[in-house]
XYZ file of C-alpha atoms in Angstrom:
721
model
C -0.675 -53.753 1.935
C -2.509 -53.149 -1.357
C -5.352 -51.328 0.453
C -2.840 -49.159 2.309
C -1.022 -48.301 -0.929
C -4.275 -47.340 -2.611
C -5.191 -45.181 0.379
C -1.830 -43.392 0.246
C -2.192 -42.875 -3.484
C -5.657 -41.393 -2.995
C -4.285 -39.008 -0.365
C -1.453 -38.021 -2.680
C -3.916 -37.402 -5.516
C -6.166 -35.301 -3.261
C -3.197 -33.250 -2.048
C -1.997 -32.711 -5.618
C -5.475 -31.652 -6.759
C -5.761 -29.181 -3.879
C -2.323 -27.780 -4.700
C -3.295 -27.345 -8.360
C -6.565 -25.703 -7.352
C -4.737 -23.256 -5.077
C -2.081 -22.461 -7.684
C -4.760 -21.850 -10.315
C -6.667 -19.445 -8.075
C -3.495 -17.634 -7.004
C -2.701 -17.006 -10.660
C -6.221 -15.696 -11.211
C -5.897 -13.272 -8.276
C -2.500 -11.977 -9.383
C -3.742 -11.326 -12.916
C -7.025 -9.773 -11.751
C -5.056 -7.442 -9.455
C -2.691 -6.326 -12.208
C -5.578 -5.403 -14.508
C -7.501 -3.797 -11.626
C -4.836 -1.179 -10.935
C -2.980 -0.748 -14.246
C -5.428 -1.146 -17.148
C -6.817 2.328 -17.992
C -10.105 1.009 -19.404
C -11.245 0.176 -15.875
C -11.140 3.892 -15.095
C -12.850 5.406 -18.127
C -15.300 2.701 -19.194
C -18.182 0.876 -17.540
C -16.581 -2.506 -16.792
C -17.745 -4.804 -14.001
C -14.372 -6.278 -13.104
C -15.744 -8.027 -10.006
C -18.239 -9.907 -12.164
C -15.448 -10.951 -14.511
C -13.546 -12.407 -11.554
C -16.595 -14.201 -10.160
C -17.360 -15.768 -13.552
C -13.742 -16.914 -13.949
C -13.416 -18.591 -10.533
C -15.065 -21.975 -11.276
C -13.445 -22.230 -14.711
C -9.968 -21.485 -13.361
C -10.458 -23.470 -10.170
C -11.294 -26.726 -11.909
C -9.137 -26.320 -15.039
C -7.498 -29.624 -15.966
C -4.682 -28.238 -18.114
C -2.594 -25.122 -18.676
C -4.462 -24.462 -21.897
C -7.883 -24.753 -20.220
C -6.868 -22.467 -17.348
C -5.326 -19.912 -19.693
C -8.447 -19.878 -21.859
C -10.513 -19.061 -18.749
C -8.138 -16.219 -17.950
C -8.353 -14.975 -21.539
C -12.145 -14.928 -21.271
C -11.895 -12.818 -18.123
C -9.529 -10.364 -19.824
C -11.914 -10.095 -22.765
C -14.410 -8.360 -20.465
C -12.216 -5.246 -20.722
C -13.228 -4.955 -24.389
C -9.564 -4.517 -25.314
C -8.065 -6.952 -27.795
C -4.578 -6.055 -26.568
C -5.313 -7.216 -23.018
C -5.184 -10.971 -23.516
C -3.120 -14.126 -23.111
C -0.661 -15.587 -25.585
C 1.482 -18.671 -25.813
C 5.253 -18.531 -25.809
C 6.976 -17.949 -29.150
C 10.363 -19.023 -30.414
C 12.345 -16.460 -32.392
C 13.458 -17.430 -35.918
C 17.085 -18.223 -36.615
C 19.189 -15.061 -36.778
C 20.656 -13.940 -40.106
C 24.005 -12.214 -40.490
C 24.107 -8.562 -41.527
C 25.100 -8.081 -45.154
C 25.357 -5.342 -47.720
C 24.406 -5.688 -51.399
C 23.990 -2.942 -54.045
C 24.284 -0.228 -51.386
C 21.497 -1.771 -49.295
C 22.344 -2.843 -45.760
C 20.297 -5.835 -44.636
C 20.504 -5.530 -40.862
C 19.172 -8.302 -38.620
C 18.078 -6.383 -35.549
C 16.701 -9.480 -33.819
C 20.187 -10.115 -32.476
C 20.015 -6.751 -30.695
C 16.643 -7.328 -28.998
C 16.392 -7.030 -25.211
C 19.079 -6.093 -22.712
C 21.434 -8.847 -23.838
C 21.010 -7.720 -27.435
C 21.791 -4.134 -26.469
C 25.010 -5.320 -24.838
C 25.792 -7.349 -27.981
C 25.466 -4.214 -30.086
C 27.786 -2.295 -27.760
C 30.472 -4.898 -28.554
C 29.994 -4.254 -32.314
C 29.125 -0.554 -32.113
C 31.853 0.749 -34.407
C 31.302 -1.988 -36.989
C 27.542 -1.486 -37.182
C 27.864 2.321 -37.148
C 30.231 2.144 -40.142
C 27.838 -0.163 -42.020
C 24.942 2.255 -41.408
C 27.019 5.261 -42.461
C 28.121 3.657 -45.735
C 24.700 2.314 -46.700
C 22.391 4.248 -49.035
C 19.391 2.267 -47.851
C 18.737 0.018 -44.880
C 16.368 -2.912 -44.447
C 15.912 -3.743 -40.748
C 14.694 -7.235 -39.857
C 12.611 -7.169 -36.644
C 10.704 -10.458 -37.058
C 11.377 -11.808 -33.564
C 8.154 -13.810 -33.188
C 8.075 -12.513 -29.602
C 5.091 -10.517 -28.310
C 7.299 -9.070 -25.552
C 10.162 -8.013 -27.822
C 11.892 -4.808 -26.740
C 14.499 -2.878 -28.696
C 16.640 -0.478 -26.672
C 19.063 0.428 -29.466
C 16.779 1.386 -32.363
C 17.684 5.027 -31.971
C 21.131 4.238 -33.345
C 19.428 4.171 -36.762
C 19.361 7.292 -38.982
C 16.425 9.745 -38.821
C 15.826 11.663 -42.053
C 12.831 13.696 -40.826
C 11.807 15.035 -37.448
C 9.547 12.383 -35.915
C 7.577 11.996 -32.703
C 5.667 9.482 -30.622
C 2.218 10.771 -29.577
C 1.492 11.598 -25.966
C -0.088 8.774 -23.965
C -2.150 8.717 -20.816
C -1.823 6.167 -18.032
C -3.617 5.562 -14.775
C -1.851 6.473 -11.559
C -2.786 5.861 -7.923
C -1.114 8.186 -5.440
C -1.703 6.063 -2.382
C -4.954 4.183 -1.906
C -8.024 6.375 -2.233
C -10.521 5.434 0.514
C -13.666 3.710 -0.636
C -16.097 6.156 0.903
C -16.351 9.778 1.963
C -13.936 11.086 4.536
C -10.494 12.585 4.703
C -8.304 10.946 2.090
C -5.111 12.596 3.326
C -4.201 13.371 -0.258
C -4.671 9.850 -1.658
C -6.117 9.959 -5.159
C -6.455 8.196 -8.504
C -5.942 10.125 -11.742
C -4.848 9.911 -15.340
C -1.448 11.379 -16.099
C 0.021 12.230 -19.470
C 3.300 10.822 -20.675
C 4.437 13.623 -23.007
C 5.265 12.908 -26.606
C 8.830 12.001 -27.438
C 10.584 13.616 -30.385
C 13.473 12.405 -32.527
C 15.159 15.130 -34.550
C 16.602 14.708 -38.026
C 20.151 13.268 -38.022
C 20.965 12.719 -41.714
C 19.820 13.139 -45.332
C 19.410 10.874 -48.318
C 18.915 7.478 -46.710
C 15.956 5.130 -47.229
C 14.792 2.935 -44.368
C 12.397 -0.058 -44.433
C 11.483 -2.196 -41.433
C 10.390 -5.811 -41.909
C 8.221 -7.082 -39.098
C 5.927 -10.034 -38.360
C 2.427 -10.111 -36.960
C 3.603 -10.914 -33.439
C 6.436 -8.516 -32.647
C 4.964 -5.212 -31.370
C 5.891 -2.213 -33.492
C 8.182 -0.009 -31.362
C 7.101 3.652 -30.943
C 10.293 4.806 -32.679
C 9.491 2.754 -35.791
C 5.874 3.911 -35.904
C 7.008 7.533 -35.448
C 9.380 7.254 -38.436
C 6.610 5.741 -40.564
C 4.140 8.497 -39.641
C 6.649 11.243 -40.456
C 7.563 9.668 -43.798
C 11.096 8.843 -42.597
C 10.629 5.067 -43.003
C 8.315 2.383 -44.331
C 7.022 -0.820 -42.729
C 6.605 -4.175 -44.458
C 4.592 -6.585 -42.342
C 4.309 -10.337 -42.766
C 0.677 -10.522 -41.733
C -1.203 -7.800 -39.957
C 1.296 -5.853 -37.886
C 0.946 -5.682 -34.121
C 0.330 -2.015 -33.288
C 0.292 -2.788 -29.610
C 0.234 0.171 -27.238
C 2.485 0.101 -24.175
C 1.810 -3.107 -22.286
C 2.946 -4.958 -19.208
C 3.471 -8.692 -19.079
C 2.220 -11.057 -16.380
C 3.901 -14.446 -16.594
C 1.508 -17.365 -16.339
C 2.061 -21.061 -15.729
C 2.678 -23.389 -18.639
C 4.752 -20.900 -20.624
C 1.883 -18.482 -21.251
C 1.935 -14.727 -20.766
C -0.887 -12.266 -20.146
C -0.531 -8.856 -21.749
C -2.183 -5.824 -20.214
C -2.647 -2.462 -21.885
C -1.177 0.289 -19.705
C -1.681 3.399 -21.869
C -4.005 5.125 -24.319
C -2.675 7.442 -27.074
C -4.059 10.984 -27.122
C -3.720 11.168 -30.914
C -3.188 8.606 -33.632
C -3.004 7.824 -37.347
C -5.117 4.780 -38.051
C -3.080 3.452 -40.985
C -1.348 0.087 -40.973
C 1.781 -1.220 -42.660
C 2.869 0.282 -45.972
C 2.510 -3.178 -47.433
C 1.282 -6.454 -45.963
C 2.698 -9.714 -47.331
C 2.715 -13.426 -46.561
C 5.286 -14.925 -44.184
C 8.719 -15.192 -45.800
C 8.066 -12.490 -48.426
C 9.157 -9.517 -46.357
C 12.625 -8.978 -47.819
C 11.497 -9.048 -51.432
C 8.716 -6.573 -50.608
C 11.228 -4.331 -48.827
C 13.457 -4.178 -51.933
C 10.496 -3.093 -54.034
C 9.645 -0.323 -51.547
C 13.198 0.981 -51.771
C 12.907 1.202 -55.584
C 9.543 2.947 -55.337
C 8.657 6.576 -54.585
C 9.664 8.364 -51.370
C 7.245 7.697 -48.476
C 4.782 10.403 -47.438
C 3.993 11.767 -43.990
C 0.686 10.846 -42.327
C -1.297 13.211 -40.133
C -2.532 12.116 -36.730
C -5.934 12.976 -35.326
C -6.912 13.507 -31.682
C -8.386 10.410 -30.034
C -11.570 11.200 -28.069
C -11.095 9.503 -24.703
C -13.611 9.299 -21.856
C -12.970 11.210 -18.665
C -11.854 9.506 -15.463
C -14.695 7.524 -13.908
C -13.474 6.383 -10.486
C -16.001 4.075 -8.864
C -16.291 2.695 -5.372
C -15.951 -1.040 -4.975
C -19.233 -2.851 -4.435
C -19.621 -3.831 -0.766
C -22.105 -6.707 -1.264
C -23.372 -5.874 2.224
C -26.254 -8.377 2.007
C -23.852 -11.306 1.618
C -23.377 -12.208 5.267
C -22.075 -15.621 4.272
C -20.664 -15.023 0.772
C -20.453 -17.747 -1.829
C -16.983 -19.082 -2.551
C -16.539 -16.817 -5.578
C -17.087 -13.735 -3.431
C -14.946 -15.066 -0.603
C -12.126 -15.388 -3.114
C -12.921 -11.870 -4.339
C -12.370 -10.730 -0.737
C -8.992 -12.486 -0.741
C -8.141 -10.834 -4.064
C -8.979 -7.370 -2.735
C -7.004 -7.817 0.473
C -3.956 -9.332 -1.152
C -3.967 -6.950 -4.114
C -4.487 -3.731 -2.154
C -1.823 -4.511 0.420
C 0.564 -5.750 -2.276
C 0.221 -2.587 -4.338
C -0.443 0.134 -1.750
C 0.811 -0.750 1.727
C 3.761 1.595 2.385
C 5.468 -0.752 4.853
C 5.311 -3.816 2.599
C 8.994 -4.506 3.317
C 8.233 -4.831 7.046
C 5.609 -7.583 6.819
C 7.713 -10.394 5.401
C 6.825 -12.472 2.358
C 3.389 -11.156 1.389
C 3.354 -13.359 -1.725
C 3.510 -16.401 0.542
C 0.300 -15.253 2.254
C -1.743 -15.588 -0.956
C -1.992 -19.409 -1.150
C -2.894 -19.487 2.557
C -5.569 -16.855 1.965
C -7.021 -18.895 -0.890
C -7.202 -22.062 1.223
C -8.773 -20.223 4.171
C -11.435 -18.759 1.912
C -12.174 -22.081 0.237
C -12.730 -23.638 3.657
C -14.752 -20.730 5.158
C -18.266 -21.982 4.449
C -20.080 -20.154 7.267
C -20.407 -16.485 8.177
C -18.266 -16.974 11.276
C -15.573 -18.866 9.359
C -15.503 -16.180 6.653
C -15.065 -13.369 9.183
C -12.324 -15.335 10.922
C -10.528 -15.920 7.607
C -10.559 -12.184 6.873
C -8.950 -11.494 10.258
C -6.344 -14.227 9.736
C -5.317 -12.735 6.396
C -5.078 -9.165 7.680
C -3.194 -10.196 10.820
C -0.239 -10.677 8.494
C -0.276 -6.883 8.126
C 1.056 -6.361 11.636
C -0.047 -2.775 12.132
C -2.031 -1.217 14.982
C -3.856 0.828 12.336
C -5.210 -2.388 10.771
C -8.846 -2.697 11.800
C -11.767 -4.777 10.563
C -15.338 -3.761 11.316
C -18.746 -4.907 10.225
C -20.152 -8.006 11.915
C -20.895 -9.384 15.401
C -18.375 -12.168 14.782
C -15.605 -9.646 14.143
C -16.502 -7.843 17.362
C -16.633 -11.078 19.333
C -13.286 -12.364 18.090
C -11.519 -9.050 18.643
C -13.071 -8.257 22.003
C -15.877 -5.838 21.241
C -15.866 -2.037 21.355
C -17.839 -1.196 24.521
C -15.835 -1.362 27.780
C -16.782 -1.716 31.395
C -16.428 1.519 33.416
C -12.799 0.828 34.366
C -9.580 1.502 32.493
C -6.909 -1.180 32.851
C -3.252 -1.305 31.943
C -0.601 -4.000 32.052
C 1.744 -3.147 34.909
C 4.525 -5.509 35.973
C 2.828 -8.274 33.930
C -0.466 -7.793 35.812
C -3.629 -6.070 34.620
C -4.277 -3.173 36.983
C -7.153 -0.697 37.175
C -5.628 2.716 36.415
C -8.746 4.862 36.116
C -12.422 4.773 37.021
C -14.514 5.871 34.034
C -17.846 6.099 35.843
C -17.816 6.256 39.651
C -21.415 5.153 40.051
C -21.292 2.284 37.569
C -17.942 1.091 38.921
C -18.921 1.429 42.580
C -16.601 -0.629 44.745
C -13.729 -0.664 42.240
C -10.665 1.439 43.033
C -7.521 2.463 41.192
C -4.863 -0.148 41.894
C -7.204 -3.161 41.909
C -5.883 -6.150 39.978
C -8.156 -7.599 37.294
C -8.274 -11.384 37.664
C -11.062 -12.442 35.318
C -13.763 -11.138 32.990
C -17.093 -12.969 32.691
C -15.532 -15.939 34.446
C -12.565 -16.151 32.040
C -9.111 -15.719 33.628
C -7.597 -12.476 32.370
C -4.375 -14.161 31.211
C -6.389 -16.610 29.096
C -8.570 -13.807 27.741
C -5.512 -11.723 26.787
C -3.921 -14.715 25.061
C -7.139 -15.489 23.166
C -7.640 -11.924 21.992
C -3.976 -11.624 20.976
C -4.589 -14.302 18.352
C -7.092 -12.022 16.599
C -5.692 -8.510 17.129
C -3.165 -6.832 14.854
C -0.421 -4.637 16.271
C 2.742 -2.933 15.083
C 4.737 -3.781 18.201
C 4.460 -5.368 21.661
C 3.542 -1.912 22.961
C 0.815 -1.633 20.332
C -0.583 -5.022 21.349
C -0.710 -3.973 25.020
C -2.571 -0.834 23.939
C -5.157 -2.868 22.044
C -5.571 -5.433 24.783
C -6.160 -2.694 27.349
C -9.054 -1.414 25.228
C -10.574 -4.853 24.635
C -10.089 -6.856 27.825
C -13.273 -5.693 29.528
C -15.159 -4.885 26.314
C -18.166 -6.642 24.844
C -21.527 -5.888 23.274
C -23.014 -2.458 23.934
C -25.343 -2.601 26.957
C -24.277 -6.073 28.062
C -23.333 -6.650 31.686
C -19.688 -7.379 32.348
C -18.530 -9.289 35.396
C -15.018 -8.421 36.572
C -13.279 -10.181 39.444
C -10.994 -7.669 41.173
C -8.385 -8.238 43.861
C -7.724 -5.431 46.327
C -4.332 -4.474 47.686
C -5.113 -6.361 50.901
C -5.803 -9.580 48.968
C -9.572 -9.504 49.279
C -11.616 -10.011 46.147
C -14.705 -8.262 44.862
C -16.952 -8.933 41.901
C -17.884 -5.885 39.836
C -21.026 -6.155 37.729
C -21.409 -3.187 35.416
C -22.914 -2.286 32.037
C -20.674 -1.920 29.009
C -20.913 1.437 27.225
C -18.868 2.914 24.431
C -19.622 6.348 25.880
C -17.231 5.649 28.769
C -14.385 6.483 26.392
C -15.561 10.104 26.269
C -14.485 10.591 29.889
C -10.853 9.976 28.946
C -10.503 13.465 27.452
C -11.840 15.304 30.489
C -9.931 16.917 33.312
C -7.508 19.743 33.955
C -5.716 20.779 30.751
C -2.817 22.509 32.508
C -1.436 23.521 35.866
C 1.748 24.769 37.509
C 3.656 22.067 39.345
C 6.051 24.692 40.715
C 6.456 28.307 39.589
C 9.199 27.073 37.217
C 7.625 23.857 35.913
C 4.298 23.588 34.116
C 2.197 20.557 33.240
C 0.044 20.332 30.077
C -2.243 17.372 29.439
C -2.385 17.015 25.634
C -5.149 14.435 26.013
C -7.383 17.196 27.356
C -6.082 20.423 25.804
C -8.208 21.774 22.938
C -7.309 24.171 20.155
C -9.326 26.989 21.716
C -7.324 26.655 24.958
C -3.843 26.989 23.455
C -3.443 30.756 23.906
C -4.601 30.643 27.534
C -2.286 27.714 28.234
C 0.652 29.601 26.726
C -0.006 32.611 28.935
C -0.164 30.376 31.996
C 3.199 28.842 31.003
C 4.888 32.119 29.979
C 7.105 32.462 33.046
C 7.996 28.805 33.516
C 11.382 27.355 32.643
C 10.116 23.896 31.681
C 6.884 22.217 30.613
C 5.986 18.555 30.997
C 3.492 17.467 28.312
C 1.371 14.410 28.995
C 0.918 12.411 25.788
C -0.129 9.066 27.306
C -3.200 8.930 25.104
C -4.655 10.658 22.064
C -4.545 14.437 21.415
C -7.291 16.749 20.166
C -5.604 18.013 16.999
C -3.571 20.667 18.827
C -0.177 19.985 17.231
C -0.688 22.062 14.067
C -1.790 25.314 15.762
C 0.598 24.831 18.709
C 3.917 23.683 17.257
C 4.956 27.106 15.952
C 4.840 28.411 19.535
C 7.475 25.848 20.573
C 9.792 25.926 17.555
C 12.707 27.562 19.339
C 15.115 25.728 17.030
C 13.482 27.297 13.951
C 13.241 23.821 12.425
C 11.770 23.664 8.934
C 10.880 19.997 8.518
C 8.787 18.033 10.994
C 8.582 14.618 9.333
C 9.162 12.720 6.093
C 6.208 11.109 4.301
C 6.332 8.417 1.639
C 3.467 6.706 -0.144
C 3.275 4.161 -2.920
C 2.782 5.586 -6.400
C 1.064 2.785 -8.264
C 1.510 3.120 -12.007
C 2.645 0.915 -14.851
C 6.362 0.268 -15.313
C 8.256 2.734 -17.473
C 10.944 0.708 -19.207
C 12.795 -1.093 -16.437
C 11.613 1.404 -13.808
C 9.131 -0.049 -11.310
C 8.053 0.327 -7.672
C 7.454 4.057 -7.685
C 6.842 6.150 -4.589
C 6.379 9.783 -3.736
C 8.244 11.396 -0.857
C 7.668 14.797 0.638
C 9.070 16.630 3.624
C 6.343 17.956 5.850
C 7.027 21.543 6.811
C 6.315 22.592 10.365
C 3.473 25.107 10.765
C 4.627 28.547 11.843
C 3.238 31.145 14.226
C 3.595 34.930 14.503
C 3.041 34.768 18.261
C 5.763 34.588 20.897
C 7.705 31.354 21.271
C 8.329 29.381 24.397
C 12.081 29.232 25.093
C 12.127 26.816 28.024
C 12.821 23.103 28.102
C 10.117 20.613 27.185
C 9.500 17.047 28.291
C 6.835 14.562 27.229
C 5.313 11.572 28.995
C 4.709 8.650 26.635
C 3.565 5.050 26.753
C 1.752 2.492 24.571
C -1.399 4.627 24.551
C 0.375 7.170 22.331
C -0.426 6.176 18.755
C -0.633 7.837 15.347
C -1.424 11.557 15.855
C 0.090 11.340 19.336
C 3.354 9.950 17.941
C 3.318 12.565 15.204
C 2.955 15.303 17.805
C 5.955 13.807 19.590
C 8.254 13.794 16.565
C 7.291 17.391 15.774
C 8.073 18.478 19.328
C 11.401 16.661 19.202
C 12.624 18.478 16.122
C 11.124 21.856 17.087
C 11.952 22.057 20.783
C 14.365 19.214 21.508
C 11.722 17.591 23.703
C 12.923 14.744 25.912
C 10.652 11.721 26.292
C 10.002 9.971 29.587
C 8.097 6.714 30.000
C 7.873 3.591 27.842
C 7.814 3.058 24.036
C 4.757 4.154 22.064
C 2.578 1.974 19.800
C 4.621 2.521 16.618
C 1.805 3.187 14.131
C 1.668 6.455 12.220
C 0.661 7.245 8.667
C -2.854 8.472 7.769
C -5.318 5.600 7.661
C -7.142 4.613 4.482
C -9.690 1.838 3.962
C -11.519 -0.546 1.656
C -14.559 -2.860 1.775
C -15.068 -6.586 1.363
C -18.102 -8.705 0.471
C -20.364 -8.832 3.492
C -19.873 -5.106 4.107
C -16.661 -5.555 6.085
C -14.577 -2.377 6.369
C -10.795 -2.827 6.489
C -8.443 0.015 7.370
C -4.667 0.192 7.055
C -1.836 2.694 7.168
C -1.471 4.632 3.915
C 1.740 6.615 4.503
C 5.227 5.635 5.583
C 5.939 8.363 8.155
C 9.470 8.887 9.427
C 11.350 11.200 11.720
C 12.661 14.361 10.062
C 16.108 12.736 9.865
C 14.683 9.673 8.083
C 14.661 7.274 11.044
C 11.970 4.602 11.117
C 8.949 5.219 13.325
C 6.640 2.351 12.294
C 6.992 -0.693 14.575
C 9.591 1.191 16.615
C 7.564 4.003 18.148
C 8.961 6.837 20.214
C 11.857 5.544 22.282
C 12.042 7.347 25.650
C 15.170 9.256 26.594
C 14.440 8.131 30.148
C 12.668 4.789 30.489
C 10.319 4.733 33.452
C 7.354 2.402 33.932
C 4.675 2.628 36.617
C 4.614 0.032 39.391
C 1.663 -1.615 41.080
C 2.788 -0.226 44.436
C 3.076 3.265 42.989
C -0.409 3.159 41.433
C -1.910 1.902 44.693
C -0.159 4.699 46.553
C -1.707 7.253 44.212
C 1.623 8.186 42.662
C 2.396 8.980 39.009
C 5.949 7.675 38.884
C 6.448 8.611 35.233
C 5.440 12.215 35.901
C 7.673 12.280 38.986
C 10.644 11.122 36.916
C 9.964 13.810 34.311
C 9.726 16.503 36.992
C 13.008 15.340 38.483
C 14.621 15.466 35.037
C 13.164 18.907 34.378
C 14.342 20.164 37.760
C 17.915 19.354 36.777
C 17.646 21.863 33.921
C 16.302 24.766 35.987
C 18.415 27.808 36.761
C 16.888 28.227 40.231
C 14.927 25.095 41.059
C 12.124 25.246 43.565
C 11.438 22.267 45.827
C 8.918 19.695 44.642
C 7.290 17.137 46.924
C 5.493 14.253 45.227
C 2.461 12.660 46.794
C 3.255 10.072 49.413
């Protein structure tokens, strides 16, 4: 029994130590992330913030106390070279004193009005305090809270005897996540922005004002502005805390980390009017009131460096990164998604992913385990735009990128060949064959295995990804597919895998007339240079069926104006995260804009429009669809699309891994959600195995039948039999 008890105790101790280790590292990652995206010094000075993280990992990981862990965090923050960005212990405010008036001097304890609760307390005594201020010749304001996070929202109730102003400040702002290498950023950028100076105009004459403050409470901008203009004086018990705007990050053990979030564009470098020992503030304030009137102090411009945006280091040579760099990978993934992912509300509790990510990275001691951990973390961002590239392990786990010369699609819960990509290489395979296995692995098992490693916005998006990956493998390798014919016989197809097979998907007839009244346009094939010719071919039709069961060639922008018979102005609504420091109690900023539809001076098509859709329609294809809906009232026929739209952006991880994700929240023009929903067909029609084997396109047939109902004088149409 004693041995068993000792064993259980040892397990409990090990579990507790692991939990402490994880909690410590989670705190490190949260703090590192906050500084990474909000502290302006990282964008105008040469600071290796990755190195600071790497150096902090072992100290934080094995810290035995709150004080030891916090000291390690303080050392990391010190790398910024900013004394303001640091950690501090909790403070207790001194006992409040009652307001009193003696010899025409109002001694006003403003500590009782600190914070939101204090502001509400003042509102209950507003008339009383206002009368005291009005009657007083001089005012001594006690602000010695002992709190480094003290905020005063009611200071402006005090009299202003001279025009005063707070200098302009600059802060860092990220408008979406700027990609980490060259390429279209879709408008995502990082920049400094200026918070303009704030001015307080003169409200009264003949009053003297002295503030008494300690060396912990930050001097509010209003108080500093009055001092600089000569409208007030400051008595400080110890060196006063001229802290710039900061944000607080709560730490374990009652500690708080403070992060600079702004830099003044001009400043006066003077301190308090008088500095005294603790407890001597009131006596010093009385003397200042009996002394000469205070003088104004001139500010000087502060020379600040220009923006120096730098790409994150890829550490491409680290195929099996050390634990510090594996945790850096976790920090980048968690921090970037936390701050920038526009659909953060759709992915559940992202904070809960962090401790899992830390444990996975601690355990990932081989290259393969590291790559797998990266995929496991990013799979929590269920988005068909989420992709990870960079190593053979990634390719193996996610199915590779080079397919066999057959296109397959899930039809009636079976994987069916729907197109031959290379007749010679796929000799013996025919459209309608059922795929039973790949390289000896049953297709159902292969699909289930790959599903564990692929990310997708929706079930339709997962089917889209599986269709691309089921037969795929290494470029040039030989794939072995077991196919079953319609008569039940089986044939083994051995064929090379080539990424170039995908190029055949965009070939074929771009348009044709189905009947004199109904046209067909394949948007997977149509190019920009063909638009005018296509329009002329469709001029006399009454309806057009667009095929969008795949990816378009950028034709929406030059084409949409030709179909905007409704004269719609807005095609879609875009939102992206605007990552900047809190302003007061305002947080979680975003920018929204309404995307105007491109126009055209050429003639417009006035007929009805229909569009074939399925899970192969993703991103630009879905965007084309929502434009056509608002411009032409297009009706959709088929099955739901992938549900992933929003201008991809990307970042890198140690080992050279490239991770992409959606950067914009894109919505229908009326505000309806598109992500994870996709385009919902007006008429749901799915192909059947029998139809494919008979050479029929049942979705197209349904669209033609629907279009025929709208014609003024329909002509007969006979589908293939």
